[in-house]
XYZ file of N, CA and C in Angstrom:
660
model
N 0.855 -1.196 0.000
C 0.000 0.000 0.000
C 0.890 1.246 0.000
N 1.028 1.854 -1.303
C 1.716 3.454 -1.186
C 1.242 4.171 -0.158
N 2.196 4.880 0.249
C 2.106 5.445 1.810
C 2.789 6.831 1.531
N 2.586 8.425 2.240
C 2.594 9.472 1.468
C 4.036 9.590 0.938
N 4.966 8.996 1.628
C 6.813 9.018 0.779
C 6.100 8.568 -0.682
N 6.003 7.265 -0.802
C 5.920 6.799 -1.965
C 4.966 7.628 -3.051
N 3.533 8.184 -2.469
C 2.990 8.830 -3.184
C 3.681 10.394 -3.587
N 4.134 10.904 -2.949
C 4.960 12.326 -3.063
C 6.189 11.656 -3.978
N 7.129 10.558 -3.966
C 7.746 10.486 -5.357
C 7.304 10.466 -6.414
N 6.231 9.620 -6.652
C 5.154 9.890 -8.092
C 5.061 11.199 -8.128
N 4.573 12.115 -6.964
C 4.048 13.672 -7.834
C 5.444 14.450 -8.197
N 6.706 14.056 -7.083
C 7.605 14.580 -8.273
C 8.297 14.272 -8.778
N 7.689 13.037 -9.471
C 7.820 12.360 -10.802
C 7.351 12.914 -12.032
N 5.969 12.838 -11.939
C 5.170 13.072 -12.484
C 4.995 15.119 -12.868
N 4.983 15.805 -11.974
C 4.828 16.804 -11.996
C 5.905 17.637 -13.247
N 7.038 17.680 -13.490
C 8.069 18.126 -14.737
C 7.126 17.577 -16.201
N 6.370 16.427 -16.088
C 6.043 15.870 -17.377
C 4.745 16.345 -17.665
N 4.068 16.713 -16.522
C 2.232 16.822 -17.080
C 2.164 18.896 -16.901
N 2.868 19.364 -15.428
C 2.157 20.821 -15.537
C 2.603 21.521 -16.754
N 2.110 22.368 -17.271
C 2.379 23.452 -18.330
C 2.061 22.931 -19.818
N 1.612 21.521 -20.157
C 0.983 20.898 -20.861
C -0.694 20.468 -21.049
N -1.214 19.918 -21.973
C -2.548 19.589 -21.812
C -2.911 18.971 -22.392
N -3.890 18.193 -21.846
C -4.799 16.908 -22.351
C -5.090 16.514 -23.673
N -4.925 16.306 -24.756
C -4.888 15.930 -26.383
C -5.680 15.051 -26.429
N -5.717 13.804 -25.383
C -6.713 12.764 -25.460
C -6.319 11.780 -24.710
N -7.657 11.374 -24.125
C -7.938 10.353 -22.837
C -8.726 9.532 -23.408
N -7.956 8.339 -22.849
C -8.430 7.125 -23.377
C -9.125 6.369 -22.026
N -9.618 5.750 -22.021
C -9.944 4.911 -21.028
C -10.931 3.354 -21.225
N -10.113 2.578 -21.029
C -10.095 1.783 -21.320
C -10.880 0.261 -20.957
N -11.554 0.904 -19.590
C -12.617 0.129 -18.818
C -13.626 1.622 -18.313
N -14.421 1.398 -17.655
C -15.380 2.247 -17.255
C -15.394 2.184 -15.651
N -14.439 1.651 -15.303
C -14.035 1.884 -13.838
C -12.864 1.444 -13.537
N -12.604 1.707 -11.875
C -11.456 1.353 -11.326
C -12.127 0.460 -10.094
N -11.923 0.735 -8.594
C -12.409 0.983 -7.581
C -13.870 1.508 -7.655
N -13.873 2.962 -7.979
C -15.458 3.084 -8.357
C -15.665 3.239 -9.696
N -16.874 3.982 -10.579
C -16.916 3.766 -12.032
C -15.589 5.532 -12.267
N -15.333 5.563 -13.240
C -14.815 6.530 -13.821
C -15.651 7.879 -13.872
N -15.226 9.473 -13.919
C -16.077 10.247 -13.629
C -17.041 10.297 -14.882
N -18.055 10.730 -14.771
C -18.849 10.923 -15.994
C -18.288 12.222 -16.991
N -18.199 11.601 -18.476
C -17.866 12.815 -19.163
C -16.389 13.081 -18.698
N -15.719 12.013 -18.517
C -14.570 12.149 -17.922
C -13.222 12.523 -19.039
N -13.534 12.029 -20.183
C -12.536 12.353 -21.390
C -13.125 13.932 -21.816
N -13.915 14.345 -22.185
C -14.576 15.853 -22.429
C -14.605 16.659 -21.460
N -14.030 16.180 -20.085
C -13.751 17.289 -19.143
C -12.089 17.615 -18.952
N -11.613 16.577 -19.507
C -9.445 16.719 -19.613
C -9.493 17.465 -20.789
N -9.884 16.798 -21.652
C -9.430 16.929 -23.689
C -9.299 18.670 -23.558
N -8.334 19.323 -23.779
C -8.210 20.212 -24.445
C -7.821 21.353 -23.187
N -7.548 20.549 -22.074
C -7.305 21.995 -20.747
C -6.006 21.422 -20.682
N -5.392 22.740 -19.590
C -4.076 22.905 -19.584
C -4.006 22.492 -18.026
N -2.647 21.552 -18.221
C -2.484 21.234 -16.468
C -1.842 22.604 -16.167
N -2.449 22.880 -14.844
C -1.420 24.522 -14.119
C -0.629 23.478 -13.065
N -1.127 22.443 -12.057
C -0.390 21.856 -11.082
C -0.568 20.728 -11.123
N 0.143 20.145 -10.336
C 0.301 18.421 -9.521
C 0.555 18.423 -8.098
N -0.096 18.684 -7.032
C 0.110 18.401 -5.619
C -0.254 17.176 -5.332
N 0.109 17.032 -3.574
C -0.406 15.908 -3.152
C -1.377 16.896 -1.742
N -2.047 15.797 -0.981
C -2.595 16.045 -0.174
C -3.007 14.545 0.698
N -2.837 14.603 1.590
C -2.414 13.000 2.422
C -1.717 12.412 1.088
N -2.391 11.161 0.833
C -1.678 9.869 -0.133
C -2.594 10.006 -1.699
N -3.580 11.617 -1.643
C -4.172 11.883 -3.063
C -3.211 12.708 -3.732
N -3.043 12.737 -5.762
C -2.904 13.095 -6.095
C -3.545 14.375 -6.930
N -3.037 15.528 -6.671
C -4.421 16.509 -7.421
C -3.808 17.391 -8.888
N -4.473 16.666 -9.627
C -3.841 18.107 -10.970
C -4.962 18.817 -11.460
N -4.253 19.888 -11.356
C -5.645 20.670 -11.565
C -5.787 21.520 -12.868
N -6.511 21.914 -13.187
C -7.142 21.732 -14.663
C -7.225 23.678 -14.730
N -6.746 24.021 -16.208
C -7.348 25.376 -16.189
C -9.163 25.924 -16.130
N -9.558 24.441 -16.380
C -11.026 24.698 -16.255
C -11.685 24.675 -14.409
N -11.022 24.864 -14.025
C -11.222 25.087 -12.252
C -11.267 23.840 -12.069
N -11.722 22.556 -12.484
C -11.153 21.416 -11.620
C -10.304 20.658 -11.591
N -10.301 19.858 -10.813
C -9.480 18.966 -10.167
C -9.614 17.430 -10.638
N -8.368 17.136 -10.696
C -8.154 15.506 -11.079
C -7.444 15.170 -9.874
N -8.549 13.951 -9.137
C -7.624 13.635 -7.856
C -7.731 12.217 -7.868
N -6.454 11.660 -8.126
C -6.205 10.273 -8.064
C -5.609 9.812 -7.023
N -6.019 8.467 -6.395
C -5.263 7.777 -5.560
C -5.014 5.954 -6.207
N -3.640 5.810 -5.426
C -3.283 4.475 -6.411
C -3.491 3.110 -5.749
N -4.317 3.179 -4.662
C -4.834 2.028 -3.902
C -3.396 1.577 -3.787
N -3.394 0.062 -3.928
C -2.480 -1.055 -3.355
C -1.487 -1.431 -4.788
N -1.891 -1.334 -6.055
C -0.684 -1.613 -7.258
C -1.353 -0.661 -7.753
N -1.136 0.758 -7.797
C -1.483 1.387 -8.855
C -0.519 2.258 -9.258
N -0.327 2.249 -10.476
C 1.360 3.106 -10.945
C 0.929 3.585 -12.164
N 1.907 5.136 -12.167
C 2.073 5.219 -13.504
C 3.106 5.006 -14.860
N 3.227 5.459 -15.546
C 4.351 4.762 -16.503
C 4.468 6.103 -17.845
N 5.348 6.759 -17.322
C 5.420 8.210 -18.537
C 6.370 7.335 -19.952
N 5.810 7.336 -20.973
C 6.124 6.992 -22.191
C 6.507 8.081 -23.334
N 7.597 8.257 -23.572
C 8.141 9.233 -24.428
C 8.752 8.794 -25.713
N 8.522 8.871 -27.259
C 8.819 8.462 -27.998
C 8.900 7.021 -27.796
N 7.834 6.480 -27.166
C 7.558 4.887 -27.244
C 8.341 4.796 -26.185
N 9.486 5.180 -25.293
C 10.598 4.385 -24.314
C 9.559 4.739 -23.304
N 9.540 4.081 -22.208
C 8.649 3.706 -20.717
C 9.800 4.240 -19.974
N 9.068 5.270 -19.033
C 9.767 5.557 -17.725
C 8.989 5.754 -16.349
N 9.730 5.096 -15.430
C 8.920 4.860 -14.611
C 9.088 6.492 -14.127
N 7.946 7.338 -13.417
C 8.455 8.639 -12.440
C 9.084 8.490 -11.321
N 9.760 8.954 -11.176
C 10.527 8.659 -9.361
C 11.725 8.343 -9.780
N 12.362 8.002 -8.292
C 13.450 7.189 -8.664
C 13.451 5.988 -7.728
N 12.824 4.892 -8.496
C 12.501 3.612 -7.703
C 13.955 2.701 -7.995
N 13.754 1.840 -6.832
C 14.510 0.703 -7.102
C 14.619 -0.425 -7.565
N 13.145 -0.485 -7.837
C 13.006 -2.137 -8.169
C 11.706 -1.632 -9.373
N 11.433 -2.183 -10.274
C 10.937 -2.141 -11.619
C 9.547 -3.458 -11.639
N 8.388 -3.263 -10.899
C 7.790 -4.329 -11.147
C 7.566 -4.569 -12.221
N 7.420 -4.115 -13.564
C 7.030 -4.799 -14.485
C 5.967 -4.982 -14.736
N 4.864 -3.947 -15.101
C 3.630 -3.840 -15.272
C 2.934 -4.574 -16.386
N 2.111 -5.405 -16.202
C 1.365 -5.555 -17.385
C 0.628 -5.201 -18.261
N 0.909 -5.154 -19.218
C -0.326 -4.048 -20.153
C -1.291 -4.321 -20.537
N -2.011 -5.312 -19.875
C -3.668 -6.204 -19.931
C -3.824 -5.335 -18.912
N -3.338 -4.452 -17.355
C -3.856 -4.000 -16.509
C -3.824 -2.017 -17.122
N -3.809 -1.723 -17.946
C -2.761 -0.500 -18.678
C -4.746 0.239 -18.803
N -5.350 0.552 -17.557
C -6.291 1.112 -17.665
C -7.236 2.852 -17.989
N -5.990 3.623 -17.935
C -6.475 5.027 -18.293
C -5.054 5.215 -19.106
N -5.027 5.792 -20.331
C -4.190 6.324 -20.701
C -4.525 7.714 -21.226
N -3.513 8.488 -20.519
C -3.674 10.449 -21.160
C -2.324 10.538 -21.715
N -2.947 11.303 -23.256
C -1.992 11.570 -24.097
C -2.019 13.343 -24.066
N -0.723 13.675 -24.255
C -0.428 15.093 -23.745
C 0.021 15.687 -25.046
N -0.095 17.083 -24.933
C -0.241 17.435 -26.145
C 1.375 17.787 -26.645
N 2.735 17.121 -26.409
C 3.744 17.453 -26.523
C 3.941 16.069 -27.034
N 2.936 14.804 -27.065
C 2.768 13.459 -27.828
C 3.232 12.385 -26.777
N 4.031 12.968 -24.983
C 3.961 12.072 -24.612
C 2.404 11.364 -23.977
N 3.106 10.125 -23.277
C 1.747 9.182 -22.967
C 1.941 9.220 -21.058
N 0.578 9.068 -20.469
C 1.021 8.736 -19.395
C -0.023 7.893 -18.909
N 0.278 6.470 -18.681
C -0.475 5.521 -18.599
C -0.502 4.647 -16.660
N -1.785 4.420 -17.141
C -1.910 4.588 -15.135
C -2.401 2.899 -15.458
N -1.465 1.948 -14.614
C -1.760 0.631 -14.342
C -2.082 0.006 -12.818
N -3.340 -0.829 -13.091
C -3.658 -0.997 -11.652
C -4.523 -2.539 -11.649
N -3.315 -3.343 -11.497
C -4.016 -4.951 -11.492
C -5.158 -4.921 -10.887
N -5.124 -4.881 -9.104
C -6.188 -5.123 -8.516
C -7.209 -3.938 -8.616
N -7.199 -3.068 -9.039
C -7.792 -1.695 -9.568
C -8.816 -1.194 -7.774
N -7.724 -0.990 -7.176
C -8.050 -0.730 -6.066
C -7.957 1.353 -5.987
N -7.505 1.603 -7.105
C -6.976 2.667 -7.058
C -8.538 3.772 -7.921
N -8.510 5.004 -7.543
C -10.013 5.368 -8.122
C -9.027 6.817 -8.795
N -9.908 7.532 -9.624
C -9.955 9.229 -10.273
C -11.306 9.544 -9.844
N -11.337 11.176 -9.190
C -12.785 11.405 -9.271
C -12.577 13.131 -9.662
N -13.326 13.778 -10.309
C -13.692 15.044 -10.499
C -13.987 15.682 -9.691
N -12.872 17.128 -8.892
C -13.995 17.630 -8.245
C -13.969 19.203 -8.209
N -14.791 20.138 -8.271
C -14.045 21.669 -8.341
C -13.210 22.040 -7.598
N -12.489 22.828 -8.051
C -11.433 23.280 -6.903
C -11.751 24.076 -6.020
N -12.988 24.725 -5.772
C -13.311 25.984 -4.952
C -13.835 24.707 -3.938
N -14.022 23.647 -4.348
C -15.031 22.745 -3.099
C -14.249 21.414 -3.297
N -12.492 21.435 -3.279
C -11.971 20.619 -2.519
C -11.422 20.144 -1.682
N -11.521 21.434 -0.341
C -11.595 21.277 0.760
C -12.505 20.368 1.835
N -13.936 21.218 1.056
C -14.718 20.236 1.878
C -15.561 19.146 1.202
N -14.964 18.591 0.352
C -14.890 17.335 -0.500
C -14.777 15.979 0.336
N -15.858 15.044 0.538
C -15.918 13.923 1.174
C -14.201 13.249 2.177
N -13.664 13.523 0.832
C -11.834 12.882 0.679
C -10.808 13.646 1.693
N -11.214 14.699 1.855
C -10.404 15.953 1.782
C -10.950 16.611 3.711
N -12.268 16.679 3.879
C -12.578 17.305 4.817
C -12.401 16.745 5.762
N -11.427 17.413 7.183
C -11.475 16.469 8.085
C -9.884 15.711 8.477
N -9.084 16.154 7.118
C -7.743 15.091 7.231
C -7.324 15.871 7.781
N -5.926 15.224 9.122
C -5.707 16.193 9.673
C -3.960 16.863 9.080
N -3.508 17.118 9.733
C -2.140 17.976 9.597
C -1.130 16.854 9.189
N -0.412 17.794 7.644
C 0.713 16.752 7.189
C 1.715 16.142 7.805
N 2.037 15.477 7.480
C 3.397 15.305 8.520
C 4.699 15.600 8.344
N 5.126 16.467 7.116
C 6.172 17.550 6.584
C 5.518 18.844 6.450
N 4.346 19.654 7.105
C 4.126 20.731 7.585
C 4.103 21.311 7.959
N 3.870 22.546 8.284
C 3.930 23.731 9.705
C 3.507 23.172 10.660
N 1.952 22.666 10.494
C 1.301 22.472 10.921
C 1.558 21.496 12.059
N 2.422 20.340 11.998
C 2.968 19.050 12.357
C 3.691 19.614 13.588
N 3.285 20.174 14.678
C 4.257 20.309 15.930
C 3.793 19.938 17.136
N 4.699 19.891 17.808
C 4.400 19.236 19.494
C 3.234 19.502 19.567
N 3.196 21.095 19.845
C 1.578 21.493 20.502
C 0.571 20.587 19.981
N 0.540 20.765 18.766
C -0.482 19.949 17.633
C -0.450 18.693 18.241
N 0.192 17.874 17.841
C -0.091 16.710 18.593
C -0.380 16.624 20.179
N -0.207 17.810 20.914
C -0.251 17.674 22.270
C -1.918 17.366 22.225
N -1.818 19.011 21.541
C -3.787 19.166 21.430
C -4.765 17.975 21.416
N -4.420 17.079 19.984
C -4.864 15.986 19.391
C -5.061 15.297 20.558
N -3.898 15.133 21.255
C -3.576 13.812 21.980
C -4.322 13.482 23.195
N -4.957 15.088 23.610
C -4.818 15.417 25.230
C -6.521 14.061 25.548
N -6.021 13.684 26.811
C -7.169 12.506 27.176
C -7.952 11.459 26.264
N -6.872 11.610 25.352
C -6.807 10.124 24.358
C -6.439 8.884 25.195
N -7.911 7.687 24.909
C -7.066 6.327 25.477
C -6.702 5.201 24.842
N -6.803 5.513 23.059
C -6.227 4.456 22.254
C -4.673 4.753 22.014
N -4.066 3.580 21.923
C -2.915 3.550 21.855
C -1.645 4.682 21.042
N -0.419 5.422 20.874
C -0.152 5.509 20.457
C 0.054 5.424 18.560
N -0.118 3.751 18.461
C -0.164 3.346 17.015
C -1.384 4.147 16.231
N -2.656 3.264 16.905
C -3.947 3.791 16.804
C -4.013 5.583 16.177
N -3.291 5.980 17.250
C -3.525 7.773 17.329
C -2.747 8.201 16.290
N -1.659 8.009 15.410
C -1.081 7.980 14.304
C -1.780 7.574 13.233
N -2.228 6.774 13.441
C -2.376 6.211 12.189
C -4.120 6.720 11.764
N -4.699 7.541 12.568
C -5.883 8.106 12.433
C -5.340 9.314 11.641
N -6.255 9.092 10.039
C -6.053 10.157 9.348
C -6.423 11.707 9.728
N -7.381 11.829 10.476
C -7.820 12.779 11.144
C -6.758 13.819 12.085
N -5.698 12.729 12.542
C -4.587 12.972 13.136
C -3.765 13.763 12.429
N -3.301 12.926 11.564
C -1.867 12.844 10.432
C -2.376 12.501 9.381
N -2.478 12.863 8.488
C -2.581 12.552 7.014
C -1.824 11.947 6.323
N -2.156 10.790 5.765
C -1.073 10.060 4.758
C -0.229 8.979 5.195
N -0.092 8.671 6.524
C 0.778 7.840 6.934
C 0.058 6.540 7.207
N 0.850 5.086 7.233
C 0.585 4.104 7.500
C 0.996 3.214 8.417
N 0.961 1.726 8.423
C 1.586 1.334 8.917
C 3.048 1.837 9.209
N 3.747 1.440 7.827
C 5.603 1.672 7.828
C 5.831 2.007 9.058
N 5.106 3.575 8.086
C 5.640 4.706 8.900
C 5.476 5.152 9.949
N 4.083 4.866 10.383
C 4.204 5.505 12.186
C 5.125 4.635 12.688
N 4.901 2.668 12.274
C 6.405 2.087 13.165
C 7.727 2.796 13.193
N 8.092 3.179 12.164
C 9.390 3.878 11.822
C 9.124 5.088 12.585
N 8.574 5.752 12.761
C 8.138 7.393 13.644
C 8.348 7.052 15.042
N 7.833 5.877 15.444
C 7.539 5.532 17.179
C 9.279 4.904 17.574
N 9.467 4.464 16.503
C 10.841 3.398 16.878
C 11.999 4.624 16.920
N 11.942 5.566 15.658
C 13.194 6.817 16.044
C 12.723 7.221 17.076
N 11.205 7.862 17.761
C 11.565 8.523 19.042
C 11.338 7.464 20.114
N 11.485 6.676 20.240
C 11.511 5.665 21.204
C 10.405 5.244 21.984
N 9.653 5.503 21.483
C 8.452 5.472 21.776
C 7.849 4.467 21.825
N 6.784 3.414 22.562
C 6.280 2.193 22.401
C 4.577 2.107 21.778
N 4.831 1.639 20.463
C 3.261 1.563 19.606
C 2.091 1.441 21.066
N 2.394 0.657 21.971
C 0.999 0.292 22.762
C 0.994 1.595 23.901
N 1.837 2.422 24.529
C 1.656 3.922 25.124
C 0.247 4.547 24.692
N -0.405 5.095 26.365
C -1.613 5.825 25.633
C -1.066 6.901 24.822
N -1.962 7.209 23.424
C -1.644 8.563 23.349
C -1.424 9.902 24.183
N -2.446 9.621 25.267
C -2.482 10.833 26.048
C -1.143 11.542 26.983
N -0.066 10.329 27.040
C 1.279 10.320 27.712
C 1.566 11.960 26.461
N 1.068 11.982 25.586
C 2.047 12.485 24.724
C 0.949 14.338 25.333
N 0.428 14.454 25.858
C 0.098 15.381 26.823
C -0.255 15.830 28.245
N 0.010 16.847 28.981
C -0.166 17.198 30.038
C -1.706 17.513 30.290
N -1.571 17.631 32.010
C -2.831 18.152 32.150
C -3.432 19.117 31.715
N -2.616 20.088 31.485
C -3.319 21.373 31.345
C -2.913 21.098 29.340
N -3.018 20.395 28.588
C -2.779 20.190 27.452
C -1.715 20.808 26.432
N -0.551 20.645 27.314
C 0.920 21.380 26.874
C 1.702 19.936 26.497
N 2.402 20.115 25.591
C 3.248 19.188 24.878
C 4.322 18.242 25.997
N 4.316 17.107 26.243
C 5.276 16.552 26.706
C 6.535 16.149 25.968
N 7.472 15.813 27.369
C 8.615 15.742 26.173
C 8.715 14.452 24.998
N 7.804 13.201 25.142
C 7.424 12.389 24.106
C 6.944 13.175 22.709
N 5.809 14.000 23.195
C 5.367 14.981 21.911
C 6.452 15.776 21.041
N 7.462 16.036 22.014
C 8.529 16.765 21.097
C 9.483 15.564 20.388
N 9.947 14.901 21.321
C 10.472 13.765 20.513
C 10.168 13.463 18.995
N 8.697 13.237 19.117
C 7.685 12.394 18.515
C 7.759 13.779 17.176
């Protein structure tokens, strides 16, 4: 399961090849993923200009000169594959090359500079949905996630706040998107193990009474 490291290499992967370009033609190749495909989904790309590529938790968002938004997530195998004069490149800089099959080779967008960028997803756990940009904040996906975990936002206090008279575990309290956005398993293990921290600790250790940061919270 891509987890937000892995998803943030795709976007800047991906991001040099798609912003400042535009949609020529979308193919699509089944009528769903995860859920069905958006409606009118090729006549809402064809012919707009990407301005960006962010992420936001483990979604991808490019957004469209026509005010919306393309926000993909890649479930459990979902990848893309930038194709330039026919040669395949994966975005990122991965280490290992699964080797995608092209029976799974389910949305392909062709850009108007002739490259291809083709999104593969065996178990098609992975979805695209349309949504405006003035209302993708409070967008089902979107409303509610809490503070990144390479943000301003991401500090002691913050987590003190979160934390204060919490009685599920440490792990638990991480791994609540509401919390932290984007993270998973891996990574909260990897988060708890640098600050020394033990997954089964209430969260609430990680605040005081009066709801001021302990020194776990700073650690952490």
């Amino acid at each position: 399961m891509p987890e937000l490291p892995e998803v943030e290499t795709v976007r800047r992967g991906l991001e040099p090849v798609l912003v400042g370009r535009s949609v020529a033609r979308l193919e699509m190749r089944r009528a769903d993923l995860r859920f069905s495909l958006p409606d009118m989904f090729a006549s809402r790309l064809e012919g707009h200009d990407i301005q960006s590529l962010t992420r936001r938790a483990k979604y991808l968002i490019m957004s469209l000169d026509s005010g919306e938004d393309l926000v993909m997530h890649l479930g459990m195998t979902g990848r893309f594959t930038v194709i330039r004069d026919g040669v395949p490149q994966t975005p990122g800089d991965y280490v290992y090359d699964t080797g995608a099959d092209p029976r799974h080779d389910h949305v392909v967008m062709h850009l108007s500079d002739g490259t291809r960028i083709v999104y593969n997803d065996p178990r098609r756990f992975g979805f695209m949905v349309m949504v405006p940009d003035h209302a993708l904040a409070e967008h089902a996906l979107f409303k509610g996630l809490g503070a990144e975990p390479l943000g301003n936002r991401w500090t002691a206090h913050y987590i003190a706040t979160r934390a204060r008279n919490k009685k599920v575990n440490l792990k638990a309290f991480l791994m609540d998107q509401r919390v932290v956005a984007g993270l998973g398993n891996i990574y909260v293990s990897e988060a708890l193990h640098r600050a020394g921290l033990s997954p089964n600790r209430r969260a609430s250790s990680l605040s005081n009474k009066r709801g001021e940061p302990t020194e776990r919270a700073h650690r952490l």
